[in-house]
Coordinates of C-alpha atoms and ligand atoms in Angstrom, one line a residue:
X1 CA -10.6 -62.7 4.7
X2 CA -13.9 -64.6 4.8
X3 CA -17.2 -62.8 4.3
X4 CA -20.7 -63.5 4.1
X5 CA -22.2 -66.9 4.2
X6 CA -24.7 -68.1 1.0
X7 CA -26.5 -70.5 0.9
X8 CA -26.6 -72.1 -2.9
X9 CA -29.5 -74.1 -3.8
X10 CA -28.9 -76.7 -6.0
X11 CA -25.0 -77.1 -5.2
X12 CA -24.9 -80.3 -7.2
X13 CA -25.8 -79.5 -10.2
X14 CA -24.2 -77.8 -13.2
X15 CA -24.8 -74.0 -12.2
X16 CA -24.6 -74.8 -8.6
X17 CA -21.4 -76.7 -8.4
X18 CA -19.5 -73.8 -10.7
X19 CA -21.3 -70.4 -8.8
X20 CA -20.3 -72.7 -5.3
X21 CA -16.9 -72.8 -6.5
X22 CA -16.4 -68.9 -7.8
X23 CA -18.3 -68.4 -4.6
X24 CA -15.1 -70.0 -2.4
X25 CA -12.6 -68.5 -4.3
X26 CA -14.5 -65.2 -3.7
X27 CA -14.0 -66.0 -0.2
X28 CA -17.3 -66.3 1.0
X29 CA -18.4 -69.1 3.4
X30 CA -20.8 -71.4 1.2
X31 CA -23.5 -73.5 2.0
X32 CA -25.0 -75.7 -0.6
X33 CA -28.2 -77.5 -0.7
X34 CA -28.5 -81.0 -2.1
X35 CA -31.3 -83.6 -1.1
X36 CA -28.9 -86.2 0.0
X37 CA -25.2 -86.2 0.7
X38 CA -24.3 -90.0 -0.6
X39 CA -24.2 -88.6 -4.4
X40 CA -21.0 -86.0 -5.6
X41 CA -21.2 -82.9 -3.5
X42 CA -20.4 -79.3 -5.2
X43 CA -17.2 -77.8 -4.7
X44 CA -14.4 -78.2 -2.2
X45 CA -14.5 -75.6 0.6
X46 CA -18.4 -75.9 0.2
X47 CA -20.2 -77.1 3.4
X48 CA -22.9 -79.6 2.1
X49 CA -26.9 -78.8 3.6
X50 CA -29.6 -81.4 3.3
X51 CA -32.1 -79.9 2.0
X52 CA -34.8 -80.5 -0.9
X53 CA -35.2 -76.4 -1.9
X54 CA -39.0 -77.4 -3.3
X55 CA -40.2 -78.3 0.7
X56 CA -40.5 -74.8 2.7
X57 CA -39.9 -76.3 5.4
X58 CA -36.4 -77.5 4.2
X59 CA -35.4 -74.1 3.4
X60 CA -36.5 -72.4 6.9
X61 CA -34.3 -75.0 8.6
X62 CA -31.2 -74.3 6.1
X63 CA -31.3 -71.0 6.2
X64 CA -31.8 -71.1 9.7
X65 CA -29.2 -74.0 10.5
X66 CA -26.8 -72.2 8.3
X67 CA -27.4 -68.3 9.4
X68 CA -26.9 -67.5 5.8
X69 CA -27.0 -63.8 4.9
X70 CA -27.0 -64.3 0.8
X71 CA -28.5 -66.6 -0.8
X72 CA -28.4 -67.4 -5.0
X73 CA -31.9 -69.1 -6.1
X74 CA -32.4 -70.8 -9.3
X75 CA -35.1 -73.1 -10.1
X76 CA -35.7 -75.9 -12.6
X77 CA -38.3 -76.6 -14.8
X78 CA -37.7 -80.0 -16.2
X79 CA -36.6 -82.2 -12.5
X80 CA -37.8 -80.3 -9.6
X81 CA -41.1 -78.9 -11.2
X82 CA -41.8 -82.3 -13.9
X83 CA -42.9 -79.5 -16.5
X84 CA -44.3 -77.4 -15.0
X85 CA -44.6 -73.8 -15.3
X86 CA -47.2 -73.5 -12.4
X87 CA -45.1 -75.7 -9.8
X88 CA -41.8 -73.9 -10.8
X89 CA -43.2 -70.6 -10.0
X90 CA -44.6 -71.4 -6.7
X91 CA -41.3 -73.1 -5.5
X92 CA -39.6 -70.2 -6.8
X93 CA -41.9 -67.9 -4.8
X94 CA -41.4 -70.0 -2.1
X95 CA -37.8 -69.9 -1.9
X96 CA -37.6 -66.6 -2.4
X97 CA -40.4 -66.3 0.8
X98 CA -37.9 -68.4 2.6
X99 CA -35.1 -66.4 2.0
X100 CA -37.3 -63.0 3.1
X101 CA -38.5 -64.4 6.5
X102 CA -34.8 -65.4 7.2
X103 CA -33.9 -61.7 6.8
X104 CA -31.7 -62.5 3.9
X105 CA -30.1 -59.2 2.8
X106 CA -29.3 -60.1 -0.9
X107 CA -30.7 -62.7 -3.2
X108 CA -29.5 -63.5 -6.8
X109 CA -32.0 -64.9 -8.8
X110 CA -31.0 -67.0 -11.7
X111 CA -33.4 -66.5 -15.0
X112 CA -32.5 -67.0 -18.5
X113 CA -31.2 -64.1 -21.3
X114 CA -33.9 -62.6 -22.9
X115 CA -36.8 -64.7 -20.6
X116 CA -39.7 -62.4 -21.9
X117 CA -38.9 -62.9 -25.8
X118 CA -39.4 -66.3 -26.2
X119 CA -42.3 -67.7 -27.9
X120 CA -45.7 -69.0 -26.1
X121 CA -44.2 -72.7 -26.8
X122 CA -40.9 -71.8 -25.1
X123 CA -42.7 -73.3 -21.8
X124 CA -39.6 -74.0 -19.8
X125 CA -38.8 -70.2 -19.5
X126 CA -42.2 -68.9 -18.4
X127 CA -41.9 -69.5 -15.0
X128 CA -38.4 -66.9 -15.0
X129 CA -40.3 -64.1 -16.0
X130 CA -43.4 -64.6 -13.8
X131 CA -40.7 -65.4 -10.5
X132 CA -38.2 -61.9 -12.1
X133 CA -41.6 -60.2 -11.0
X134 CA -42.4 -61.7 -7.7
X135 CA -38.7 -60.3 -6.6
X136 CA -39.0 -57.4 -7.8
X137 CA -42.4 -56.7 -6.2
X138 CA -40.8 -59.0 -3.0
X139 CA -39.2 -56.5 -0.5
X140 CA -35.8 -58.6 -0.6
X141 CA -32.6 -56.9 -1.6
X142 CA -32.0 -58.7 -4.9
X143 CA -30.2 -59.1 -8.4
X144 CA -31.3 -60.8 -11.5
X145 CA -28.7 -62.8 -13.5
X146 CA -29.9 -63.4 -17.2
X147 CA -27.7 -66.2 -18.6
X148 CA -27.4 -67.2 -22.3
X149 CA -26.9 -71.0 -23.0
X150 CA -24.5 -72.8 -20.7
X151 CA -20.9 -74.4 -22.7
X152 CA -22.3 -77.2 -20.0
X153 CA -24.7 -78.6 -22.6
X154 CA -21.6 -79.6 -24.8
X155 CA -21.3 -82.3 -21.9
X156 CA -24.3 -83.2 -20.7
X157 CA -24.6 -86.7 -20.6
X158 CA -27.9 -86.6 -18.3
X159 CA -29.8 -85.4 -21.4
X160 CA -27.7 -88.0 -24.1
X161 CA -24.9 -85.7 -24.9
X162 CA -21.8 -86.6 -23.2
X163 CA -19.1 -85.1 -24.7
X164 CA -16.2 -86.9 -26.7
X165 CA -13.3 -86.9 -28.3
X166 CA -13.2 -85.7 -31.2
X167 CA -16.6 -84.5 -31.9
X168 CA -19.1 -81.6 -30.4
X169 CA -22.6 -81.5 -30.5
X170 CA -25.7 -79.4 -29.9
X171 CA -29.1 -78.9 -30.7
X172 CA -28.3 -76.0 -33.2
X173 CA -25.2 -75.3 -35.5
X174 CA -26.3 -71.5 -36.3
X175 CA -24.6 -69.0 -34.4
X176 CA -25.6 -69.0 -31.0
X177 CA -24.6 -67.0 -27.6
X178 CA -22.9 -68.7 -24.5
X179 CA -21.5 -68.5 -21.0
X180 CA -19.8 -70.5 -18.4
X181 CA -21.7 -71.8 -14.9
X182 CA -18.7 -70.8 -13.6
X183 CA -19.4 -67.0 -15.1
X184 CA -22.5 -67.3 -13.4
X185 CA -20.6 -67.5 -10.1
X186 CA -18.3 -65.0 -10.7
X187 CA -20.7 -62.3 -11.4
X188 CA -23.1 -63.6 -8.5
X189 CA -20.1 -62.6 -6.3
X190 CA -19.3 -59.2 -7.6
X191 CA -22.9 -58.3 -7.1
X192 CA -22.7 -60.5 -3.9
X193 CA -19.7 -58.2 -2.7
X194 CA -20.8 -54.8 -4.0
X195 CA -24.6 -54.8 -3.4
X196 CA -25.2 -51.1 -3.5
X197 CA -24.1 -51.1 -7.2
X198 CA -26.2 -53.8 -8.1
X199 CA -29.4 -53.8 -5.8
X200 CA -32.3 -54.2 -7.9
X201 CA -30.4 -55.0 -11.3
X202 CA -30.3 -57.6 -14.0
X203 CA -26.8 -58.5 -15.9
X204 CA -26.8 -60.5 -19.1
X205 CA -24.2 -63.1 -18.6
X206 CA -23.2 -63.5 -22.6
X207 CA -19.3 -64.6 -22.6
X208 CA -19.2 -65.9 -26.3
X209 CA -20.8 -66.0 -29.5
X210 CA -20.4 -68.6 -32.2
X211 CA -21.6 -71.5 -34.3
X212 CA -21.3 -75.2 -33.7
X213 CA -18.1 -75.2 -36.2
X214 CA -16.5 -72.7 -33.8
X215 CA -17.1 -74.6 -31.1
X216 CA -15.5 -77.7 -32.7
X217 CA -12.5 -75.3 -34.3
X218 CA -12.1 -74.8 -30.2
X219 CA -12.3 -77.8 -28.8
X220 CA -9.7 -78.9 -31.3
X221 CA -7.1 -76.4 -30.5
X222 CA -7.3 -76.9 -26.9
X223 CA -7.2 -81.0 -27.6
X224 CA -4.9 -81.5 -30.5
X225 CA -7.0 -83.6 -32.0
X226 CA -9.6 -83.1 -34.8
X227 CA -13.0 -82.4 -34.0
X228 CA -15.9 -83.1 -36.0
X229 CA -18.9 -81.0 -35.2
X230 CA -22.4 -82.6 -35.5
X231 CA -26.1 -81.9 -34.8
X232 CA -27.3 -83.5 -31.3
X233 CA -30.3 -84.6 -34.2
X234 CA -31.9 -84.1 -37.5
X235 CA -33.8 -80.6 -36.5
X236 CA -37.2 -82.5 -37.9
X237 CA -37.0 -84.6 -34.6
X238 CA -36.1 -81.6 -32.5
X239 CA -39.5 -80.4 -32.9
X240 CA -41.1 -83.6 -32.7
X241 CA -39.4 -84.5 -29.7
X242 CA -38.3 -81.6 -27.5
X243 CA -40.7 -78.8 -29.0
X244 CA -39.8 -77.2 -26.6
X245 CA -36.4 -76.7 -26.7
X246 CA -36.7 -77.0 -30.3
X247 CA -38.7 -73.3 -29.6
X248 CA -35.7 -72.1 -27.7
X249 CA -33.6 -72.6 -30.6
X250 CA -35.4 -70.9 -33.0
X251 CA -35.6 -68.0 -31.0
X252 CA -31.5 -68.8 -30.9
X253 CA -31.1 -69.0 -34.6
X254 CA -34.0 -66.8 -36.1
X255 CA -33.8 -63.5 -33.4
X256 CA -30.5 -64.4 -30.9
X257 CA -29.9 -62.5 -27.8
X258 CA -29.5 -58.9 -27.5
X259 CA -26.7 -58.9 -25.4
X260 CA -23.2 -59.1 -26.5
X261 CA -20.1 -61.0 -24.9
X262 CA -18.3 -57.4 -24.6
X263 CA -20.9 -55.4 -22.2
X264 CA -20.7 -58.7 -19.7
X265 CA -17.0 -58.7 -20.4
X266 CA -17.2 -55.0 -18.5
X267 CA -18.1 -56.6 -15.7
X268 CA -16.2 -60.0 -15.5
X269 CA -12.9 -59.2 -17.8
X270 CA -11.9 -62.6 -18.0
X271 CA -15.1 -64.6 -18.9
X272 CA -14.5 -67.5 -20.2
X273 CA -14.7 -68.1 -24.7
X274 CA -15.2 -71.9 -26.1
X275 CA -11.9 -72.3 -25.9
X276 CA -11.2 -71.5 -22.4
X277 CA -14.0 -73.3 -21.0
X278 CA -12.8 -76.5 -23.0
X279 CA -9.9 -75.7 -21.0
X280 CA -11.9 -75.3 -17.8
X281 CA -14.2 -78.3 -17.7
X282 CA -11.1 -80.4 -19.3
X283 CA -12.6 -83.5 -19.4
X284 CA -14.1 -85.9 -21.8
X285 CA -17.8 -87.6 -20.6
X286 CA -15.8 -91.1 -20.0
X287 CA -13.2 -89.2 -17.5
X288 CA -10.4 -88.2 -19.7
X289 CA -8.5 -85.1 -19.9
X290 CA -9.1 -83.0 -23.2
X291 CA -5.8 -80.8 -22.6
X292 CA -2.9 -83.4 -22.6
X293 CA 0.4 -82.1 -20.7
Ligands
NAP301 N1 -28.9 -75.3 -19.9 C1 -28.8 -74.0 -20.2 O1 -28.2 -73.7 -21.2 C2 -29.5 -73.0 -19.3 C3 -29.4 -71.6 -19.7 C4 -30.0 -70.7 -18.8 C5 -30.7 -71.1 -17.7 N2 -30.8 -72.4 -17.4 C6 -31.6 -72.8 -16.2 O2 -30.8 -73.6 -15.4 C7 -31.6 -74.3 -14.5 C8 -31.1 -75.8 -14.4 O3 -29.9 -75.7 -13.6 P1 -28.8 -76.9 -13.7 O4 -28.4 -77.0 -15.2 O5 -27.8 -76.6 -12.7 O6 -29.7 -78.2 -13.3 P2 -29.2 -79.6 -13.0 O7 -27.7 -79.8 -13.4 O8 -30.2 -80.6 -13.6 O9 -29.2 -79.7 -11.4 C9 -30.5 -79.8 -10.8 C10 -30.3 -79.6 -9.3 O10 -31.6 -79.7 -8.7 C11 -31.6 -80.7 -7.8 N3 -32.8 -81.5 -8.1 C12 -32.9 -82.4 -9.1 N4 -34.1 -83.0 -9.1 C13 -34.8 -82.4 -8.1 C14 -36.1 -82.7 -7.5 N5 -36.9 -83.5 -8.0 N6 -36.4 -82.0 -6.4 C15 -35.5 -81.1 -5.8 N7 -34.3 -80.9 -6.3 C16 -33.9 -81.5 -7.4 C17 -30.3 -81.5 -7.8 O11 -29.8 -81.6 -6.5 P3 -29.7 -82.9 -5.6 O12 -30.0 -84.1 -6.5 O13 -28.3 -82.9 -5.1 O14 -30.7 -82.7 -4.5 C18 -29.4 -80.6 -8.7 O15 -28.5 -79.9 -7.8 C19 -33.0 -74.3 -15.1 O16 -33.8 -73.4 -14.4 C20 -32.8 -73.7 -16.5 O17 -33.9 -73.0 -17.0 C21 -30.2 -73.4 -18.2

């Protein structure tokens, strides 16, 4: 049976593509937002909008074009707003304006684990807390999802970590907790389908906890192949070059989030651990498949 429609800002990116796709196989009719359709679209079964979500007057016409009912939000810091914390909160305000004078009847808000904790040099997570508080105060049926650090960053090539065989890196090797994009989606449709359980609530999505050797002791049983696990860089040119990520860790390494894997595991059984998401995303950076049949 197909329900609601959402419209999903950001389809193309890594939480976008992933919450599109546990969106579909939810069985909602999705809508994603992308500023132009000649680049990789999200998911299949997800009906592409054009639509830059930091123009208002882009978002009146796809919510209008679209007739969405739900809508899941998230903003970005680094892109959409250049750094910053100012811009992100008033296209966050704005899209969440958008999705009120299109009588949307449940938003989910995408913010970060633990948003408020973070140091004063943790810029890129301001905005979260300051937009959390516009919702809340917005009128607009709503729920918060709060996740920890995305397995996604073990391939990022955009930001010169693409991942390959037979090594893993990240910007910390302490212990550190993590979820799937993909987790993201799932749990934006449980609230999405049950709305009077979770009207006006935040979830922690934290699916795993472990080090950087974990992570490599994972990626190697899923590949069959040894993995060596290695700092992204030397941690004296994390701070010196992304200070502000560099902030984000140490929170990560000296405090950690409060939430553990098994509270969001109440809610989403099945999240996905290193290993299964190794088994998820199943690819290398260049194309090839880590699992080999
Ligand atoms: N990385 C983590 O571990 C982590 C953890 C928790 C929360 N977060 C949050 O996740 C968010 C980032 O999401 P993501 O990883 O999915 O980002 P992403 O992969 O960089 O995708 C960015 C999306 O924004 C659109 N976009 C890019 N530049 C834009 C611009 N100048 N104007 C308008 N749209 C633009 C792109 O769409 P088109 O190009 O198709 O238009 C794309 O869909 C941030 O808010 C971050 O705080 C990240």
């Amino acid at each position: 049976m197909v329900n609601d429609r959402v419209l999903v800002l950001c389809s193309t990116g890594k939480v976008g593509r992933n919450v599109c796709r546990a969106l579909v196989e939810s069985h909602f009719e999705v809508y994603g937002t992308t500023r132009s359709v000649s680049g990789p679209l999200a998911a299949p079964g997800v009906i592409p909008v054009v639509a830059n979500y930091t123009q208002r007057a882009d978002l009146e016409r796809a919510f209008a074009e679209t007739k969405a009912t739900k809508a899941f939000v998230l903003t970005d810091y680094f892109k959409a707003a250049r750094h910053s914390i100012e811009l992100e909160v008033q296209q966050g305000r704005q899209a969440i304006d958008a999705a009120k004078a299109a009588g949307v009847d449940h938003l989910i808000f995408m913010s970060v684990a633990d948003a408020e904790r973070f140091d004063a040099k943790t810029h890129h997570i301001k905005a979260k807390v300051i937009l959390e508080d516009y919702l809340r105060q917005s009128g607009v049926r709503y729920t918060i999802l709060r996740p920890a650090a995305f397995f996604e960053n073990l391939d990022d090539a955009a930001n010169w970590n693409p991942l390959k065989k037979g090594r893993v890196s990240f910007l910390t090797d302490k212990s550190c907790k993590f979820c799937s994009t993909y987790d993201i989606g799932r749990a934006a449709a449980i609230a999405l389908h049950h709305p009077e359980d979770w009207a006006g609530k935040s979830l922690d999505v934290v699916a795993w906890h472990g080090d950087l050797a974990a992570i490599a002791a994972a990626l190697q049983t899923v590949s069959g192949v040894p993995v060596r696990p290695r700092l992204a860089m030397p941690i004296a040119l994390r701070r010196l070059f992304l200070n502000d990520l560099h902030h984000m860790c140490l929170y990560f390494e000296n405090e950690g989030i409060i939430a553990e894997p098994e509270a969001f595991k109440i809610i989403v059984p099945n999240a996905l651990s290193a290993e299964d998401w190794f088994r998820f995303h199943n690819r290398y950076a260049n194309g090839e498949p880590i699992v080999i049949v």
